mmCIF file of C-alpha atoms in Angstrom:
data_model
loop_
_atom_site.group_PDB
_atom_site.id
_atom_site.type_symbol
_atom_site.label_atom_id
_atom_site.label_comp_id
_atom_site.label_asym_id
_atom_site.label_seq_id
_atom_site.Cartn_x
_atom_site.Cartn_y
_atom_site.Cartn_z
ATOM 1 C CA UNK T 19 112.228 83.168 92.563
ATOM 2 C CA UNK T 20 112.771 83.159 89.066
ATOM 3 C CA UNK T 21 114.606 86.520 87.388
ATOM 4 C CA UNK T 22 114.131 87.394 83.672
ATOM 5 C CA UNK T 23 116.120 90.457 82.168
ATOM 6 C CA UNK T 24 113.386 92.242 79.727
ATOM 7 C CA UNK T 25 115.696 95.529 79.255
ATOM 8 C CA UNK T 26 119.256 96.116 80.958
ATOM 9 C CA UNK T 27 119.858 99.576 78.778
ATOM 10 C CA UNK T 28 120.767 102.643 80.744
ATOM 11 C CA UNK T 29 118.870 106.245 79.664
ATOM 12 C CA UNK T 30 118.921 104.834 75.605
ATOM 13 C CA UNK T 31 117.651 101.360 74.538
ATOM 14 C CA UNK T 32 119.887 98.976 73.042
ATOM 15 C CA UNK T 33 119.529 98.376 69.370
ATOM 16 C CA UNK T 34 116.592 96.180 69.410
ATOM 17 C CA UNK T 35 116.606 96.480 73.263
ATOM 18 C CA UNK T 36 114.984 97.937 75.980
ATOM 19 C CA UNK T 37 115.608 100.081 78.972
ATOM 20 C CA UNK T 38 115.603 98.862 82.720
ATOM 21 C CA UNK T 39 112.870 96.297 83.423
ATOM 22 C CA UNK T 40 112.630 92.867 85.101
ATOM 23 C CA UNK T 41 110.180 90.327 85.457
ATOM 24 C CA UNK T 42 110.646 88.609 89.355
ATOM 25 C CA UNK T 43 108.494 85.377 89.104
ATOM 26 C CA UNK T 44 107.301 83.115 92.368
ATOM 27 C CA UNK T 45 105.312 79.795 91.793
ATOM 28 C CA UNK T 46 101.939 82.053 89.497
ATOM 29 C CA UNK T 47 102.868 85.344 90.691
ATOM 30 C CA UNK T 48 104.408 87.638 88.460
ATOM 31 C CA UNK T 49 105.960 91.031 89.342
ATOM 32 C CA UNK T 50 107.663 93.405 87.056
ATOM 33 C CA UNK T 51 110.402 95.302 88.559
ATOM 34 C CA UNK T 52 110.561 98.815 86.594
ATOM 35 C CA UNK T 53 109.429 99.893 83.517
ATOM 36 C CA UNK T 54 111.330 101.543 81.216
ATOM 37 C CA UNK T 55 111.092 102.624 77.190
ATOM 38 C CA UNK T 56 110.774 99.624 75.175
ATOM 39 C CA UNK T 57 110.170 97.262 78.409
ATOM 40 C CA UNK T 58 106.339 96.768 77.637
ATOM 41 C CA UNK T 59 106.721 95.318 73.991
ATOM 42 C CA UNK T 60 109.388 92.864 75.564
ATOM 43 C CA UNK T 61 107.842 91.730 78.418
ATOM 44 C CA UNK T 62 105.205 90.402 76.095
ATOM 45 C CA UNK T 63 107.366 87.524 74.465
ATOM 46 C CA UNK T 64 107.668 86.359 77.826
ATOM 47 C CA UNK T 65 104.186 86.467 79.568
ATOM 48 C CA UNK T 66 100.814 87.619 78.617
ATOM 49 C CA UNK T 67 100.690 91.359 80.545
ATOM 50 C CA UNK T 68 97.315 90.460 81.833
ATOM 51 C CA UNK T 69 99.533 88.049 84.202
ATOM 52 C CA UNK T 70 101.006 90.502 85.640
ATOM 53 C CA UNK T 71 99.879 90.744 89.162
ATOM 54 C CA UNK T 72 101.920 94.028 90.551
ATOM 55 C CA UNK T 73 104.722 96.277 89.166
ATOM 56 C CA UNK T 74 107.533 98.348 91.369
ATOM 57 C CA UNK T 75 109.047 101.511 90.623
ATOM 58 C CA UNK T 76 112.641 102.290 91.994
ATOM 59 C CA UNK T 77 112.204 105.774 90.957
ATOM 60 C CA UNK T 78 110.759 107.872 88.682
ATOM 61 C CA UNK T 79 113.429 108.420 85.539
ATOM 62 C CA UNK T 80 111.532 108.137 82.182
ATOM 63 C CA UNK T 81 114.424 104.925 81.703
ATOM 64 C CA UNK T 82 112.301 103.307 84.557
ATOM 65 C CA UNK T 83 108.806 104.271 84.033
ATOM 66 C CA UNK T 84 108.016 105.649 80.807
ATOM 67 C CA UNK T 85 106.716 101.923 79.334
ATOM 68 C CA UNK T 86 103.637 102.249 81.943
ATOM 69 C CA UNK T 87 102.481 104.199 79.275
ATOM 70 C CA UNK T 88 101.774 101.887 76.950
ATOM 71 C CA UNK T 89 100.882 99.246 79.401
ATOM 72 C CA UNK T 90 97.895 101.460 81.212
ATOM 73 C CA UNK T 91 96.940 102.078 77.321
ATOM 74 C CA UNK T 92 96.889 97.769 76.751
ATOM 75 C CA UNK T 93 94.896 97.578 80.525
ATOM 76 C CA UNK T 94 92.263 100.411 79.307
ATOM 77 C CA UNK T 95 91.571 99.468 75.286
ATOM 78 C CA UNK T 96 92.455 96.029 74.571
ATOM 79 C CA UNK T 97 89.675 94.121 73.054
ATOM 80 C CA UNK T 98 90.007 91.614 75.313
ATOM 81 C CA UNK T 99 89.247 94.463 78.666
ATOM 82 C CA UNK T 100 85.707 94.551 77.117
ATOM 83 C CA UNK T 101 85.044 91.818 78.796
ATOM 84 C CA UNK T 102 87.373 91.504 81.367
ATOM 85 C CA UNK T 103 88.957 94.264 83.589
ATOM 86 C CA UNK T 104 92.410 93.892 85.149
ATOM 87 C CA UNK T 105 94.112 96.330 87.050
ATOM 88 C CA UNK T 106 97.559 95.347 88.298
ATOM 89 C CA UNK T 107 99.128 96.753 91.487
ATOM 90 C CA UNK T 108 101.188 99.328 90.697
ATOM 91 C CA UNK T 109 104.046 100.272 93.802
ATOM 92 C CA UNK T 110 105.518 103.700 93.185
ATOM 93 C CA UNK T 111 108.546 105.739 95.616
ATOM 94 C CA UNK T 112 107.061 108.627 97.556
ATOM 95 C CA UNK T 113 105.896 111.549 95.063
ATOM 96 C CA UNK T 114 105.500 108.862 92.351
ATOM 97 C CA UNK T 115 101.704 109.250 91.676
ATOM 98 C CA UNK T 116 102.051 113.338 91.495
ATOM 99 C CA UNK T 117 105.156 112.433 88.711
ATOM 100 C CA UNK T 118 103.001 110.394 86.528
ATOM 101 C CA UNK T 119 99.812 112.543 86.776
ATOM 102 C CA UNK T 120 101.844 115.374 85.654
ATOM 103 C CA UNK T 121 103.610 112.918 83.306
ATOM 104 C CA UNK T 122 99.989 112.153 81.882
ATOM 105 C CA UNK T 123 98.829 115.605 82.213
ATOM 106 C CA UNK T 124 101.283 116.634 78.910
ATOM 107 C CA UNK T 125 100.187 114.675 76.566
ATOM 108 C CA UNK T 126 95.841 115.074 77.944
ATOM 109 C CA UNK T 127 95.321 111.763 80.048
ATOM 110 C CA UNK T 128 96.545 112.731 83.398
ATOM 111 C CA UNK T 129 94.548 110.067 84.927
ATOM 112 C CA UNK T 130 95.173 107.011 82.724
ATOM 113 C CA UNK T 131 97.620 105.570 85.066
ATOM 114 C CA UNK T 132 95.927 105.283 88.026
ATOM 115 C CA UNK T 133 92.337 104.154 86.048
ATOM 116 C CA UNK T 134 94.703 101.432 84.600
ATOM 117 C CA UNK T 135 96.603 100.596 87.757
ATOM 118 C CA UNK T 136 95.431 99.766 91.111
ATOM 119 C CA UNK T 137 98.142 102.775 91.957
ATOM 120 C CA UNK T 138 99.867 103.704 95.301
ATOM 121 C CA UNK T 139 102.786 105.062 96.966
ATOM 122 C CA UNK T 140 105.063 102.625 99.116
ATOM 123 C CA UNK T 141 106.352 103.444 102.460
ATOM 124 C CA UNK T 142 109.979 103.236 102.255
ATOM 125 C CA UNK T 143 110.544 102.573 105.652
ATOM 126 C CA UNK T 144 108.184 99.202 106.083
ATOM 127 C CA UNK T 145 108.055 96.089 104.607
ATOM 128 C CA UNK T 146 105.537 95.743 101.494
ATOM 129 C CA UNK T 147 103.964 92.330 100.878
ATOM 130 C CA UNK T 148 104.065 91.430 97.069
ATOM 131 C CA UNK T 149 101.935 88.225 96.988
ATOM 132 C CA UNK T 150 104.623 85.195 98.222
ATOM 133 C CA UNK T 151 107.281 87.881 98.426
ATOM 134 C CA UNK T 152 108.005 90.558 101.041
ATOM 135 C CA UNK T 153 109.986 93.965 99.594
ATOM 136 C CA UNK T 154 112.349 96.145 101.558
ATOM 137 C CA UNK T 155 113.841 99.130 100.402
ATOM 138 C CA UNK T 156 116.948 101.649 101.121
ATOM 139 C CA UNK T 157 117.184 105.021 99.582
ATOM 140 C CA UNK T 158 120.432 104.796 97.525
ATOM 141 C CA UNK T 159 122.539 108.357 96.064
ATOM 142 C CA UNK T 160 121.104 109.258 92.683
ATOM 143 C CA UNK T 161 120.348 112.088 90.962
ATOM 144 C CA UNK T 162 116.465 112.386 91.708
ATOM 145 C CA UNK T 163 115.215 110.320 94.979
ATOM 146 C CA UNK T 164 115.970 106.260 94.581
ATOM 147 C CA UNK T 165 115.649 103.175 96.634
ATOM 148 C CA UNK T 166 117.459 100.080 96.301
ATOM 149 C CA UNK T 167 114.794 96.937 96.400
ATOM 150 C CA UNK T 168 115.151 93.819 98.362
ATOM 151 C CA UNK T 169 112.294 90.757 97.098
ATOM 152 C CA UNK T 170 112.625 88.003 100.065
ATOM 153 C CA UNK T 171 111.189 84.696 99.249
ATOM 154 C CA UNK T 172 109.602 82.558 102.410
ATOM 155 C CA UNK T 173 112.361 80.931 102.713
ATOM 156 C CA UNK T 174 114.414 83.588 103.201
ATOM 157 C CA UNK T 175 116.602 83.487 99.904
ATOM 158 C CA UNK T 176 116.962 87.086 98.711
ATOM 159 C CA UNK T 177 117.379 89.432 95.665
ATOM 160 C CA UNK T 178 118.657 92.852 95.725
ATOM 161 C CA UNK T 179 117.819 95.173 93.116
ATOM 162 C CA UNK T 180 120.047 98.454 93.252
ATOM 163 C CA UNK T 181 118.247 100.936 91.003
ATOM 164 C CA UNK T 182 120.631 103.420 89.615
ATOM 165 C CA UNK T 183 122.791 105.256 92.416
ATOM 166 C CA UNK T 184 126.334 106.146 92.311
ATOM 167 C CA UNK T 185 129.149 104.638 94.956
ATOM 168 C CA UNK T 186 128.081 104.260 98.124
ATOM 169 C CA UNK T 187 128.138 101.742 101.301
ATOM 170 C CA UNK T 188 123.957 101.566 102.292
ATOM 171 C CA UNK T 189 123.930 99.529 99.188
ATOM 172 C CA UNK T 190 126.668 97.724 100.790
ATOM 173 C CA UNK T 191 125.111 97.288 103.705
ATOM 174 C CA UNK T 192 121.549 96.485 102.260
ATOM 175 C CA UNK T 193 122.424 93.754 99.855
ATOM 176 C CA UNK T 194 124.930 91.698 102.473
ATOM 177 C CA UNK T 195 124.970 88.425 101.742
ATOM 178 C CA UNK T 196 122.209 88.174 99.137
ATOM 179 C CA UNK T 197 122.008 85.419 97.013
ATOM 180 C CA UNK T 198 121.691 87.839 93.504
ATOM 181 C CA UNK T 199 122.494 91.312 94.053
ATOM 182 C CA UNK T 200 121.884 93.446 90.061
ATOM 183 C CA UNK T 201 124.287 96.760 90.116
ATOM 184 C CA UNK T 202 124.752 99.257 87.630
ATOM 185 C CA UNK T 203 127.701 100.078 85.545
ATOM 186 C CA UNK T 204 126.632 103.113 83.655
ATOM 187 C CA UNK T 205 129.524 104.652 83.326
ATOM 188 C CA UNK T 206 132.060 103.117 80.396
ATOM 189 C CA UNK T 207 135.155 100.769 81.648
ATOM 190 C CA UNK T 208 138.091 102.753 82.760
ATOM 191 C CA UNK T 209 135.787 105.675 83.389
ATOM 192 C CA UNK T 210 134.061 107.043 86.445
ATOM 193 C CA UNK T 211 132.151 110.310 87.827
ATOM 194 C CA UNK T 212 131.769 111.695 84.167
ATOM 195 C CA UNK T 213 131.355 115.531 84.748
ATOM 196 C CA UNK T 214 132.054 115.590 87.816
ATOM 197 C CA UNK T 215 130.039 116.652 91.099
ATOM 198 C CA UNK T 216 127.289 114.361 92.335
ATOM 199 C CA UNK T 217 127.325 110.718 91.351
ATOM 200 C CA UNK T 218 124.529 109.160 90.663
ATOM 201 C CA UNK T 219 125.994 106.021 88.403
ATOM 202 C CA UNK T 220 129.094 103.591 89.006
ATOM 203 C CA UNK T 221 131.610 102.281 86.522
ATOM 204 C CA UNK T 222 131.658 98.114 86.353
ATOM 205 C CA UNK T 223 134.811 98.475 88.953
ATOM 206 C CA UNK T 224 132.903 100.255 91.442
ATOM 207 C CA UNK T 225 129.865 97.625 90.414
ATOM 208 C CA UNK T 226 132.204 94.925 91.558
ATOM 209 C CA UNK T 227 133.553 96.651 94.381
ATOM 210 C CA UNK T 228 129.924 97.447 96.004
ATOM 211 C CA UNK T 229 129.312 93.972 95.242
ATOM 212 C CA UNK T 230 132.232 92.540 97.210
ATOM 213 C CA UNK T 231 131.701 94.823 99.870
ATOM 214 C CA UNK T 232 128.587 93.347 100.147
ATOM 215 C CA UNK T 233 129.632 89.815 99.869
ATOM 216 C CA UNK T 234 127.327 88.871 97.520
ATOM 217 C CA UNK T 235 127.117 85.340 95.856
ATOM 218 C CA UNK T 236 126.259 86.311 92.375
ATOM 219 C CA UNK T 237 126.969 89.734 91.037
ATOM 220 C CA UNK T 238 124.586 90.641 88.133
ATOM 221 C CA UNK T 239 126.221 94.011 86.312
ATOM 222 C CA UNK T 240 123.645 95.853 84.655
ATOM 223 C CA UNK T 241 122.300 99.121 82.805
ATOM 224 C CA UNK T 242 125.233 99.461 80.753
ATOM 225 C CA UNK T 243 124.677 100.801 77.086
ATOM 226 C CA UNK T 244 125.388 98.235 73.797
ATOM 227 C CA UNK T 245 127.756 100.768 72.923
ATOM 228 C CA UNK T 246 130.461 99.812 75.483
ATOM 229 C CA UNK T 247 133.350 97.153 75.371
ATOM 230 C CA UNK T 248 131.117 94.401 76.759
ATOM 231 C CA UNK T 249 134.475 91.637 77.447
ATOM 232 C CA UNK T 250 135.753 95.112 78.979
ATOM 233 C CA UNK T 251 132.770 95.509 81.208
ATOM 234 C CA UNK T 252 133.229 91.985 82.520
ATOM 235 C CA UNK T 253 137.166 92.092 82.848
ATOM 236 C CA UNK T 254 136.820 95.263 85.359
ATOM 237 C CA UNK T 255 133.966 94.034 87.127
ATOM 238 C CA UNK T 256 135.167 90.675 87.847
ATOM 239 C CA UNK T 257 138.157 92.592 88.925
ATOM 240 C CA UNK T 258 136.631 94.653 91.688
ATOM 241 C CA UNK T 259 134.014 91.657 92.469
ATOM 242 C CA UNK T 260 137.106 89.434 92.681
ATOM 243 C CA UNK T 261 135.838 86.263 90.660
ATOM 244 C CA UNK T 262 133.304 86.629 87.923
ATOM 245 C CA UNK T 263 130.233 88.090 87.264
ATOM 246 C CA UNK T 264 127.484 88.383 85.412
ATOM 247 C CA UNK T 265 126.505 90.473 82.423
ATOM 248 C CA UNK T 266 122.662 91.357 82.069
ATOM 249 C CA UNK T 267 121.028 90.846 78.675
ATOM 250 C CA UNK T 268 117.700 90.935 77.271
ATOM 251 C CA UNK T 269 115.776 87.255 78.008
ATOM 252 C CA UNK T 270 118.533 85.952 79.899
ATOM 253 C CA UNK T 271 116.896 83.763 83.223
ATOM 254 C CA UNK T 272 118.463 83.813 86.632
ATOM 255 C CA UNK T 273 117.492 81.400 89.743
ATOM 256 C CA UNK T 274 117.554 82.939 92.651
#
């Protein structure tokens, strides 16, 4: 599998950025994991959307879905579906379609989505086979429902995907031994559990520590704003991982 960041922002894009979305790639098959604000414009420098063969949802903040938006909009009224008509699978968490129909509802197309989308809900508890790649998932602490995503290839070489969740050991547990595990760090270095009461994000130590714990080989820190120290994001996430890690940004390609 080939991984391409096309937005690694948390709730607000970067400056010229976009929010969570990446495109998993396997021989011709293309699968776009989330899709956030601004993701939908980027992921078109790297592929032609009507390539697309499926998208996932981890959950159902606007950070992670609002870009299907635009995308059902290309997949209804290009010029080019006049003569052609695609319809991409489209995997949501359980309660997903009612979300985006009520989504759609607000602004008068309630059923744009799933016209657009060849639209269903995933069973969290079973395997779902995405073309050459079979998806697992674990429900991970956040603060609406959210599952963590595992993509195996056939040959058994895997990439975890850990939505947005705050600290927690089914993560842990999930992504053990993976050969690319992605973890959040939305809250700034130095700082953690902002606010207080439940956590639903991680600073970039608790990023490395979850990624330790899960012995990971690569450690790709993620969904951290523009707006932070980024040498200070590595430094403490290195420091929990215990060697060094990755930082995502926008095109930047990963081997899995």
């Amino acid at each position: 599998m080939e991984l391409t960041v096309i937005g690694k922002s948390p709730s607000w894009p970067d400056r010229g950025g976009a929010c969570t979305g990446y495109l998993v790639r396997d021989g011709a098959y293309a699968l776009l994991l989330d899709c956030g604000s601004g993701v939908f414009a980027r992921l078109r420098e790297q592929l032609d959307y009507l390539d697309v063969d499926a998208v996932l949802i981890s959950h159902v903040h606007p950070d992670h879905v609002l870009d299907l938006v635009p995308f059902a909009s290309a997949l209804s009224y290009s010029p080019r579906q006049l003569t052609a008509t695609v319809r991409p699978s489209l995997h949501l968490p359980p309660g997903g379609l009612a979300s985006l129909r009520q989504l759609g509802a607000v602004f008068g197309f309630a059923e744009l989505l799933e016209r657009a989308f060849a639209a269903s809900e995933y069973d969290p508890a079973a395997a779902l086979t995405l073309g050459p790649i079979t998806a697992r998932f674990r429900e991970v602490p956040h603060f609406i429902r959210a599952w963590a995503v595992e993509l195996r290839e056939r040959d058994g070489r895997r990439l975890v995907f850990g939505a947005d969740c705050g600290p927690n050991d089914a993560l842990a547990e999930f992504a053990a031994g993976a050969e690319l595990l992605i973890v959040e760090a939305t809250d700034p270095p130095g700082v953690a559990g902002r606010g207080g009461g439940v956590r639903g994000h991680m600073s970039p130590s608790e990023a490395g520590e979850l990624g330790r714990r899960a012995g990971a080989r690569r450690l790709l820190v993620s969904h951290f704003s523009d707006e932070a120290d980024r040498d200070a994001v590595r430094v403490e996430a290195a420091a929990g991982f215990g060697r060094e890690v990755e930082l995502a940004s926008a095109g930047a390609t990963f081997e899995v």
